[in-house]
GROMACS .gro file of C-alpha atoms in nm:
model
  169
    1MET     CA    1   9.851  19.027   9.278
    2ARG     CA    2   9.691  18.707   9.154
    3LYS     CA    3   9.904  18.449   8.982
    4SER     CA    4   9.780  18.280   8.670
    5CYS     CA    5   9.831  17.926   8.557
    6ASP     CA    6   9.732  17.768   8.229
    7ASN     CA    7   9.705  17.407   8.346
    8LEU     CA    8   9.368  17.238   8.378
    9ASN     CA    9   9.286  17.116   8.727
   10LEU     CA   10   9.154  16.768   8.651
   11GLY     CA   11   9.082  16.713   9.020
   12VAL     CA   12   8.780  16.944   8.997
   13PRO     CA   13   8.481  16.799   8.812
   14SER     CA   14   8.363  17.011   8.521
   15ALA     CA   15   8.017  17.166   8.486
   16LEU     CA   16   7.801  17.175   8.174
   17VAL     CA   17   7.573  17.478   8.151
   18GLY     CA   18   7.372  17.502   7.830
   19ASP     CA   19   7.619  17.472   7.542
   20ALA     CA   20   7.921  17.560   7.759
   21LEU     CA   21   8.160  17.333   7.948
   22TYR     CA   22   8.343  17.491   8.243
   23LEU     CA   23   8.677  17.352   8.365
   24ALA     CA   24   8.885  17.475   8.659
   25LEU     CA   25   9.234  17.601   8.588
   26ASP     CA   26   9.517  17.490   8.814
   27LEU     CA   27   9.541  17.740   9.098
   28GLY     CA   28   9.169  17.803   9.132
   29PHE     CA   29   9.171  18.166   9.012
   30ASN     CA   30   9.011  18.106   8.672
   31LEU     CA   31   8.784  17.878   8.473
   32LEU     CA   32   8.818  17.773   8.112
   33MET     CA   33   8.487  17.788   7.926
   34TYR     CA   34   8.437  17.604   7.597
   35ASN     CA   35   8.119  17.675   7.401
   36PHE     CA   36   8.021  17.371   7.193
   37ALA     CA   37   7.784  17.574   6.972
   38THR     CA   38   8.034  17.844   6.871
   39HIS     CA   39   8.356  17.642   6.923
   40GLN     CA   40   8.502  17.932   7.122
   41MET     CA   41   8.705  17.921   7.442
   42SER     CA   42   8.746  18.191   7.701
   43VAL     CA   43   8.897  18.232   8.045
   44ILE     CA   44   8.663  18.344   8.322
   45ASN     CA   45   8.796  18.499   8.642
   46LEU     CA   46   8.658  18.355   8.964
   47PRO     CA   47   8.570  18.582   9.258
   48SER     CA   48   8.884  18.730   9.413
   49THR     CA   49   8.832  18.529   9.734
   50PHE     CA   50   8.883  18.200   9.546
   51CYS     CA   51   9.220  18.032   9.521
   52GLY     CA   52   9.376  17.694   9.568
   53ARG     CA   53   9.196  17.367   9.622
   54GLY     CA   54   8.849  17.307   9.752
   55ILE     CA   55   8.655  17.442   9.455
   56VAL     CA   56   8.349  17.257   9.326
   57LEU     CA   57   8.163  17.351   9.007
   58THR     CA   58   7.795  17.273   8.966
   59THR     CA   59   7.473  17.417   8.824
   60THR     CA   60   7.147  17.550   8.964
   61GLU     CA   61   6.804  17.411   8.881
   62ASP     CA   62   6.750  17.705   8.645
   63GLY     CA   63   7.076  17.634   8.459
   64ARG     CA   64   7.324  17.885   8.607
   65LEU     CA   65   7.686  17.805   8.689
   66VAL     CA   66   7.769  17.780   9.060
   67CYS     CA   67   8.115  17.772   9.212
   68VAL     CA   68   8.154  17.654   9.571
   69LYS     CA   69   8.453  17.721   9.793
   70GLU     CA   70   8.514  17.602  10.148
   71ASP     CA   71   8.696  17.846  10.374
   72ASP     CA   72   8.713  17.861  10.754
   73CYS     CA   73   8.442  17.592  10.798
   74LYS     CA   74   8.199  17.775  10.572
   75LEU     CA   75   8.075  17.691  10.222
   76TYR     CA   76   8.056  17.995   9.998
   77LEU     CA   77   7.825  17.951   9.698
   78TRP     CA   78   7.871  18.195   9.410
   79SER     CA   79   7.651  18.193   9.101
   80ARG     CA   80   7.725  18.344   8.763
   81GLU     CA   81   7.453  18.600   8.685
   82ALA     CA   82   7.388  18.773   8.353
   83GLY     CA   83   7.468  19.143   8.379
   84PRO     CA   84   7.398  19.436   8.144
   85GLU     CA   85   7.734  19.398   7.967
   86ASP     CA   86   7.881  19.071   8.094
   87ALA     CA   87   7.807  18.796   8.343
   88VAL     CA   88   7.917  18.863   8.701
   89TRP     CA   89   7.967  18.647   9.010
   90THR     CA   90   7.713  18.694   9.290
   91GLN     CA   91   7.751  18.533   9.631
   92SER     CA   92   7.424  18.346   9.668
   93ARG     CA   93   7.466  18.162   9.997
   94VAL     CA   94   7.699  18.097  10.291
   95ILE     CA   95   7.662  17.772  10.485
   96LYS     CA   96   7.824  17.754  10.830
   97LEU     CA   97   7.948  17.398  10.860
   98GLU     CA   98   8.005  17.423  11.235
   99ASN     CA   99   7.624  17.445  11.270
  100LEU     CA  100   7.582  17.117  11.077
  101ILE     CA  101   7.885  16.897  11.141
  102PRO     CA  102   7.974  16.774  11.493
  103ILE     CA  103   8.253  16.988  11.638
  104ASP     CA  104   8.480  16.685  11.695
  105ALA     CA  105   8.476  16.625  11.318
  106LEU     CA  106   8.605  16.978  11.250
  107SER     CA  107   8.952  16.988  11.410
  108THR     CA  108   9.068  17.060  11.056
  109SER     CA  109   8.865  17.241  10.793
  110PRO     CA  110   8.669  16.997  10.573
  111ASP     CA  111   8.749  16.953  10.205
  112VAL     CA  112   8.454  16.980   9.969
  113LEU     CA  113   8.488  16.691   9.725
  114GLY     CA  114   8.176  16.694   9.511
  115TYR     CA  115   7.813  16.792   9.467
  116VAL     CA  116   7.501  16.610   9.346
  117ASP     CA  117   7.266  16.864   9.191
  118SER     CA  118   6.963  16.634   9.169
  119ILE     CA  119   6.957  16.582   9.547
  120ALA     CA  120   7.124  16.914   9.648
  121ALA     CA  121   7.396  16.750   9.857
  122PHE     CA  122   7.768  16.810   9.900
  123PHE     CA  123   8.030  16.550   9.982
  124ALA     CA  124   8.296  16.663  10.230
  125ASP     CA  125   8.605  16.506  10.383
  126THR     CA  126   8.587  16.563  10.761
  127ASP     CA  127   8.785  16.419  11.050
  128ASP     CA  128   8.510  16.157  11.086
  129GLY     CA  129   8.541  16.051  10.720
  130LEU     CA  130   8.326  16.114  10.416
  131SER     CA  131   8.006  16.307  10.492
  132THR     CA  132   7.713  16.431  10.288
  133ILE     CA  133   7.561  16.772  10.356
  134ASP     CA  134   7.199  16.801  10.241
  135LEU     CA  135   7.129  17.164  10.148
  136LYS     CA  136   6.751  17.127  10.162
  137SER     CA  137   6.724  16.968  10.506
  138SER     CA  138   7.060  17.090  10.649
  139GLN     CA  139   7.128  16.734  10.763
  140VAL     CA  140   7.474  16.579  10.766
  141LYS     CA  141   7.531  16.206  10.729
  142ASN     CA  142   7.860  16.021  10.769
  143VAL     CA  143   7.880  15.779  10.476
  144GLY     CA  144   8.224  15.623  10.513
  145LYS     CA  145   8.588  15.644  10.611
  146PHE     CA  146   8.897  15.677  10.398
  147SER     CA  147   9.261  15.766  10.452
  148ASP     CA  148   9.314  16.040  10.195
  149SER     CA  149   9.109  16.309  10.025
  150PHE     CA  150   8.993  16.220   9.679
  151ASN     CA  151   8.740  16.345   9.432
  152ILE     CA  152   8.383  16.225   9.429
  153TYR     CA  153   8.204  16.160   9.101
  154PRO     CA  154   7.855  16.068   9.219
  155TYR     CA  155   7.603  15.901   8.993
  156MET     CA  156   7.239  15.813   9.043
  157SER     CA  157   7.228  15.517   8.806
  158PHE     CA  158   7.405  15.364   8.511
  159TRP     CA  159   7.314  15.146   8.219
  160THR     CA  160   7.513  14.861   8.071
  161PRO     CA  161   7.392  14.794   7.715
  162SER     CA  162   7.504  14.430   7.704
  163ILE     CA  163   7.313  14.343   8.021
  164ALA     CA  164   7.008  14.533   7.898
  165LYS     CA  165   7.008  14.322   7.579
  166GLY     CA  166   7.049  13.999   7.779
  167LEU     CA  167   7.397  13.931   7.639
  168ASN     CA  168   7.655  13.742   7.840
  169TRP     CA  169   8.021  13.839   7.845
   0.00000   0.00000   0.00000
């Protein structure tokens, strides 16, 4: 029997799909969906294989919600597909990390920390440190070391209005 928990898991970045914001609930069994257009909230069950930490929410190029879970050195990608009556989860891909990451970096299972949709790359905490996993090329790059797992909030660029206007602080 699955437990339920009504706390938001702020360690998992949210995903915006159309007018809906998806947030992970604490134990990783459910998502909270808030629709900005209708101002309605609902709880969405995740696939039964999901629980605990290691969940990453993202979107596809065509605007579908994707939930990623690492288990036993594999990344499981599930997308939310429109069905005849309701949306359903469909496993869209399984990525075997042992084929991509050097075996000496996998004495413990890696933690998936984030995803950058625009470049199709995951960030993972391995024994060697922080690595990126490029889904298009299947290449892995070690990008740094750190002592504890943390969440990754990648960005491609940012804009500071005062600098853009030539103002000094």
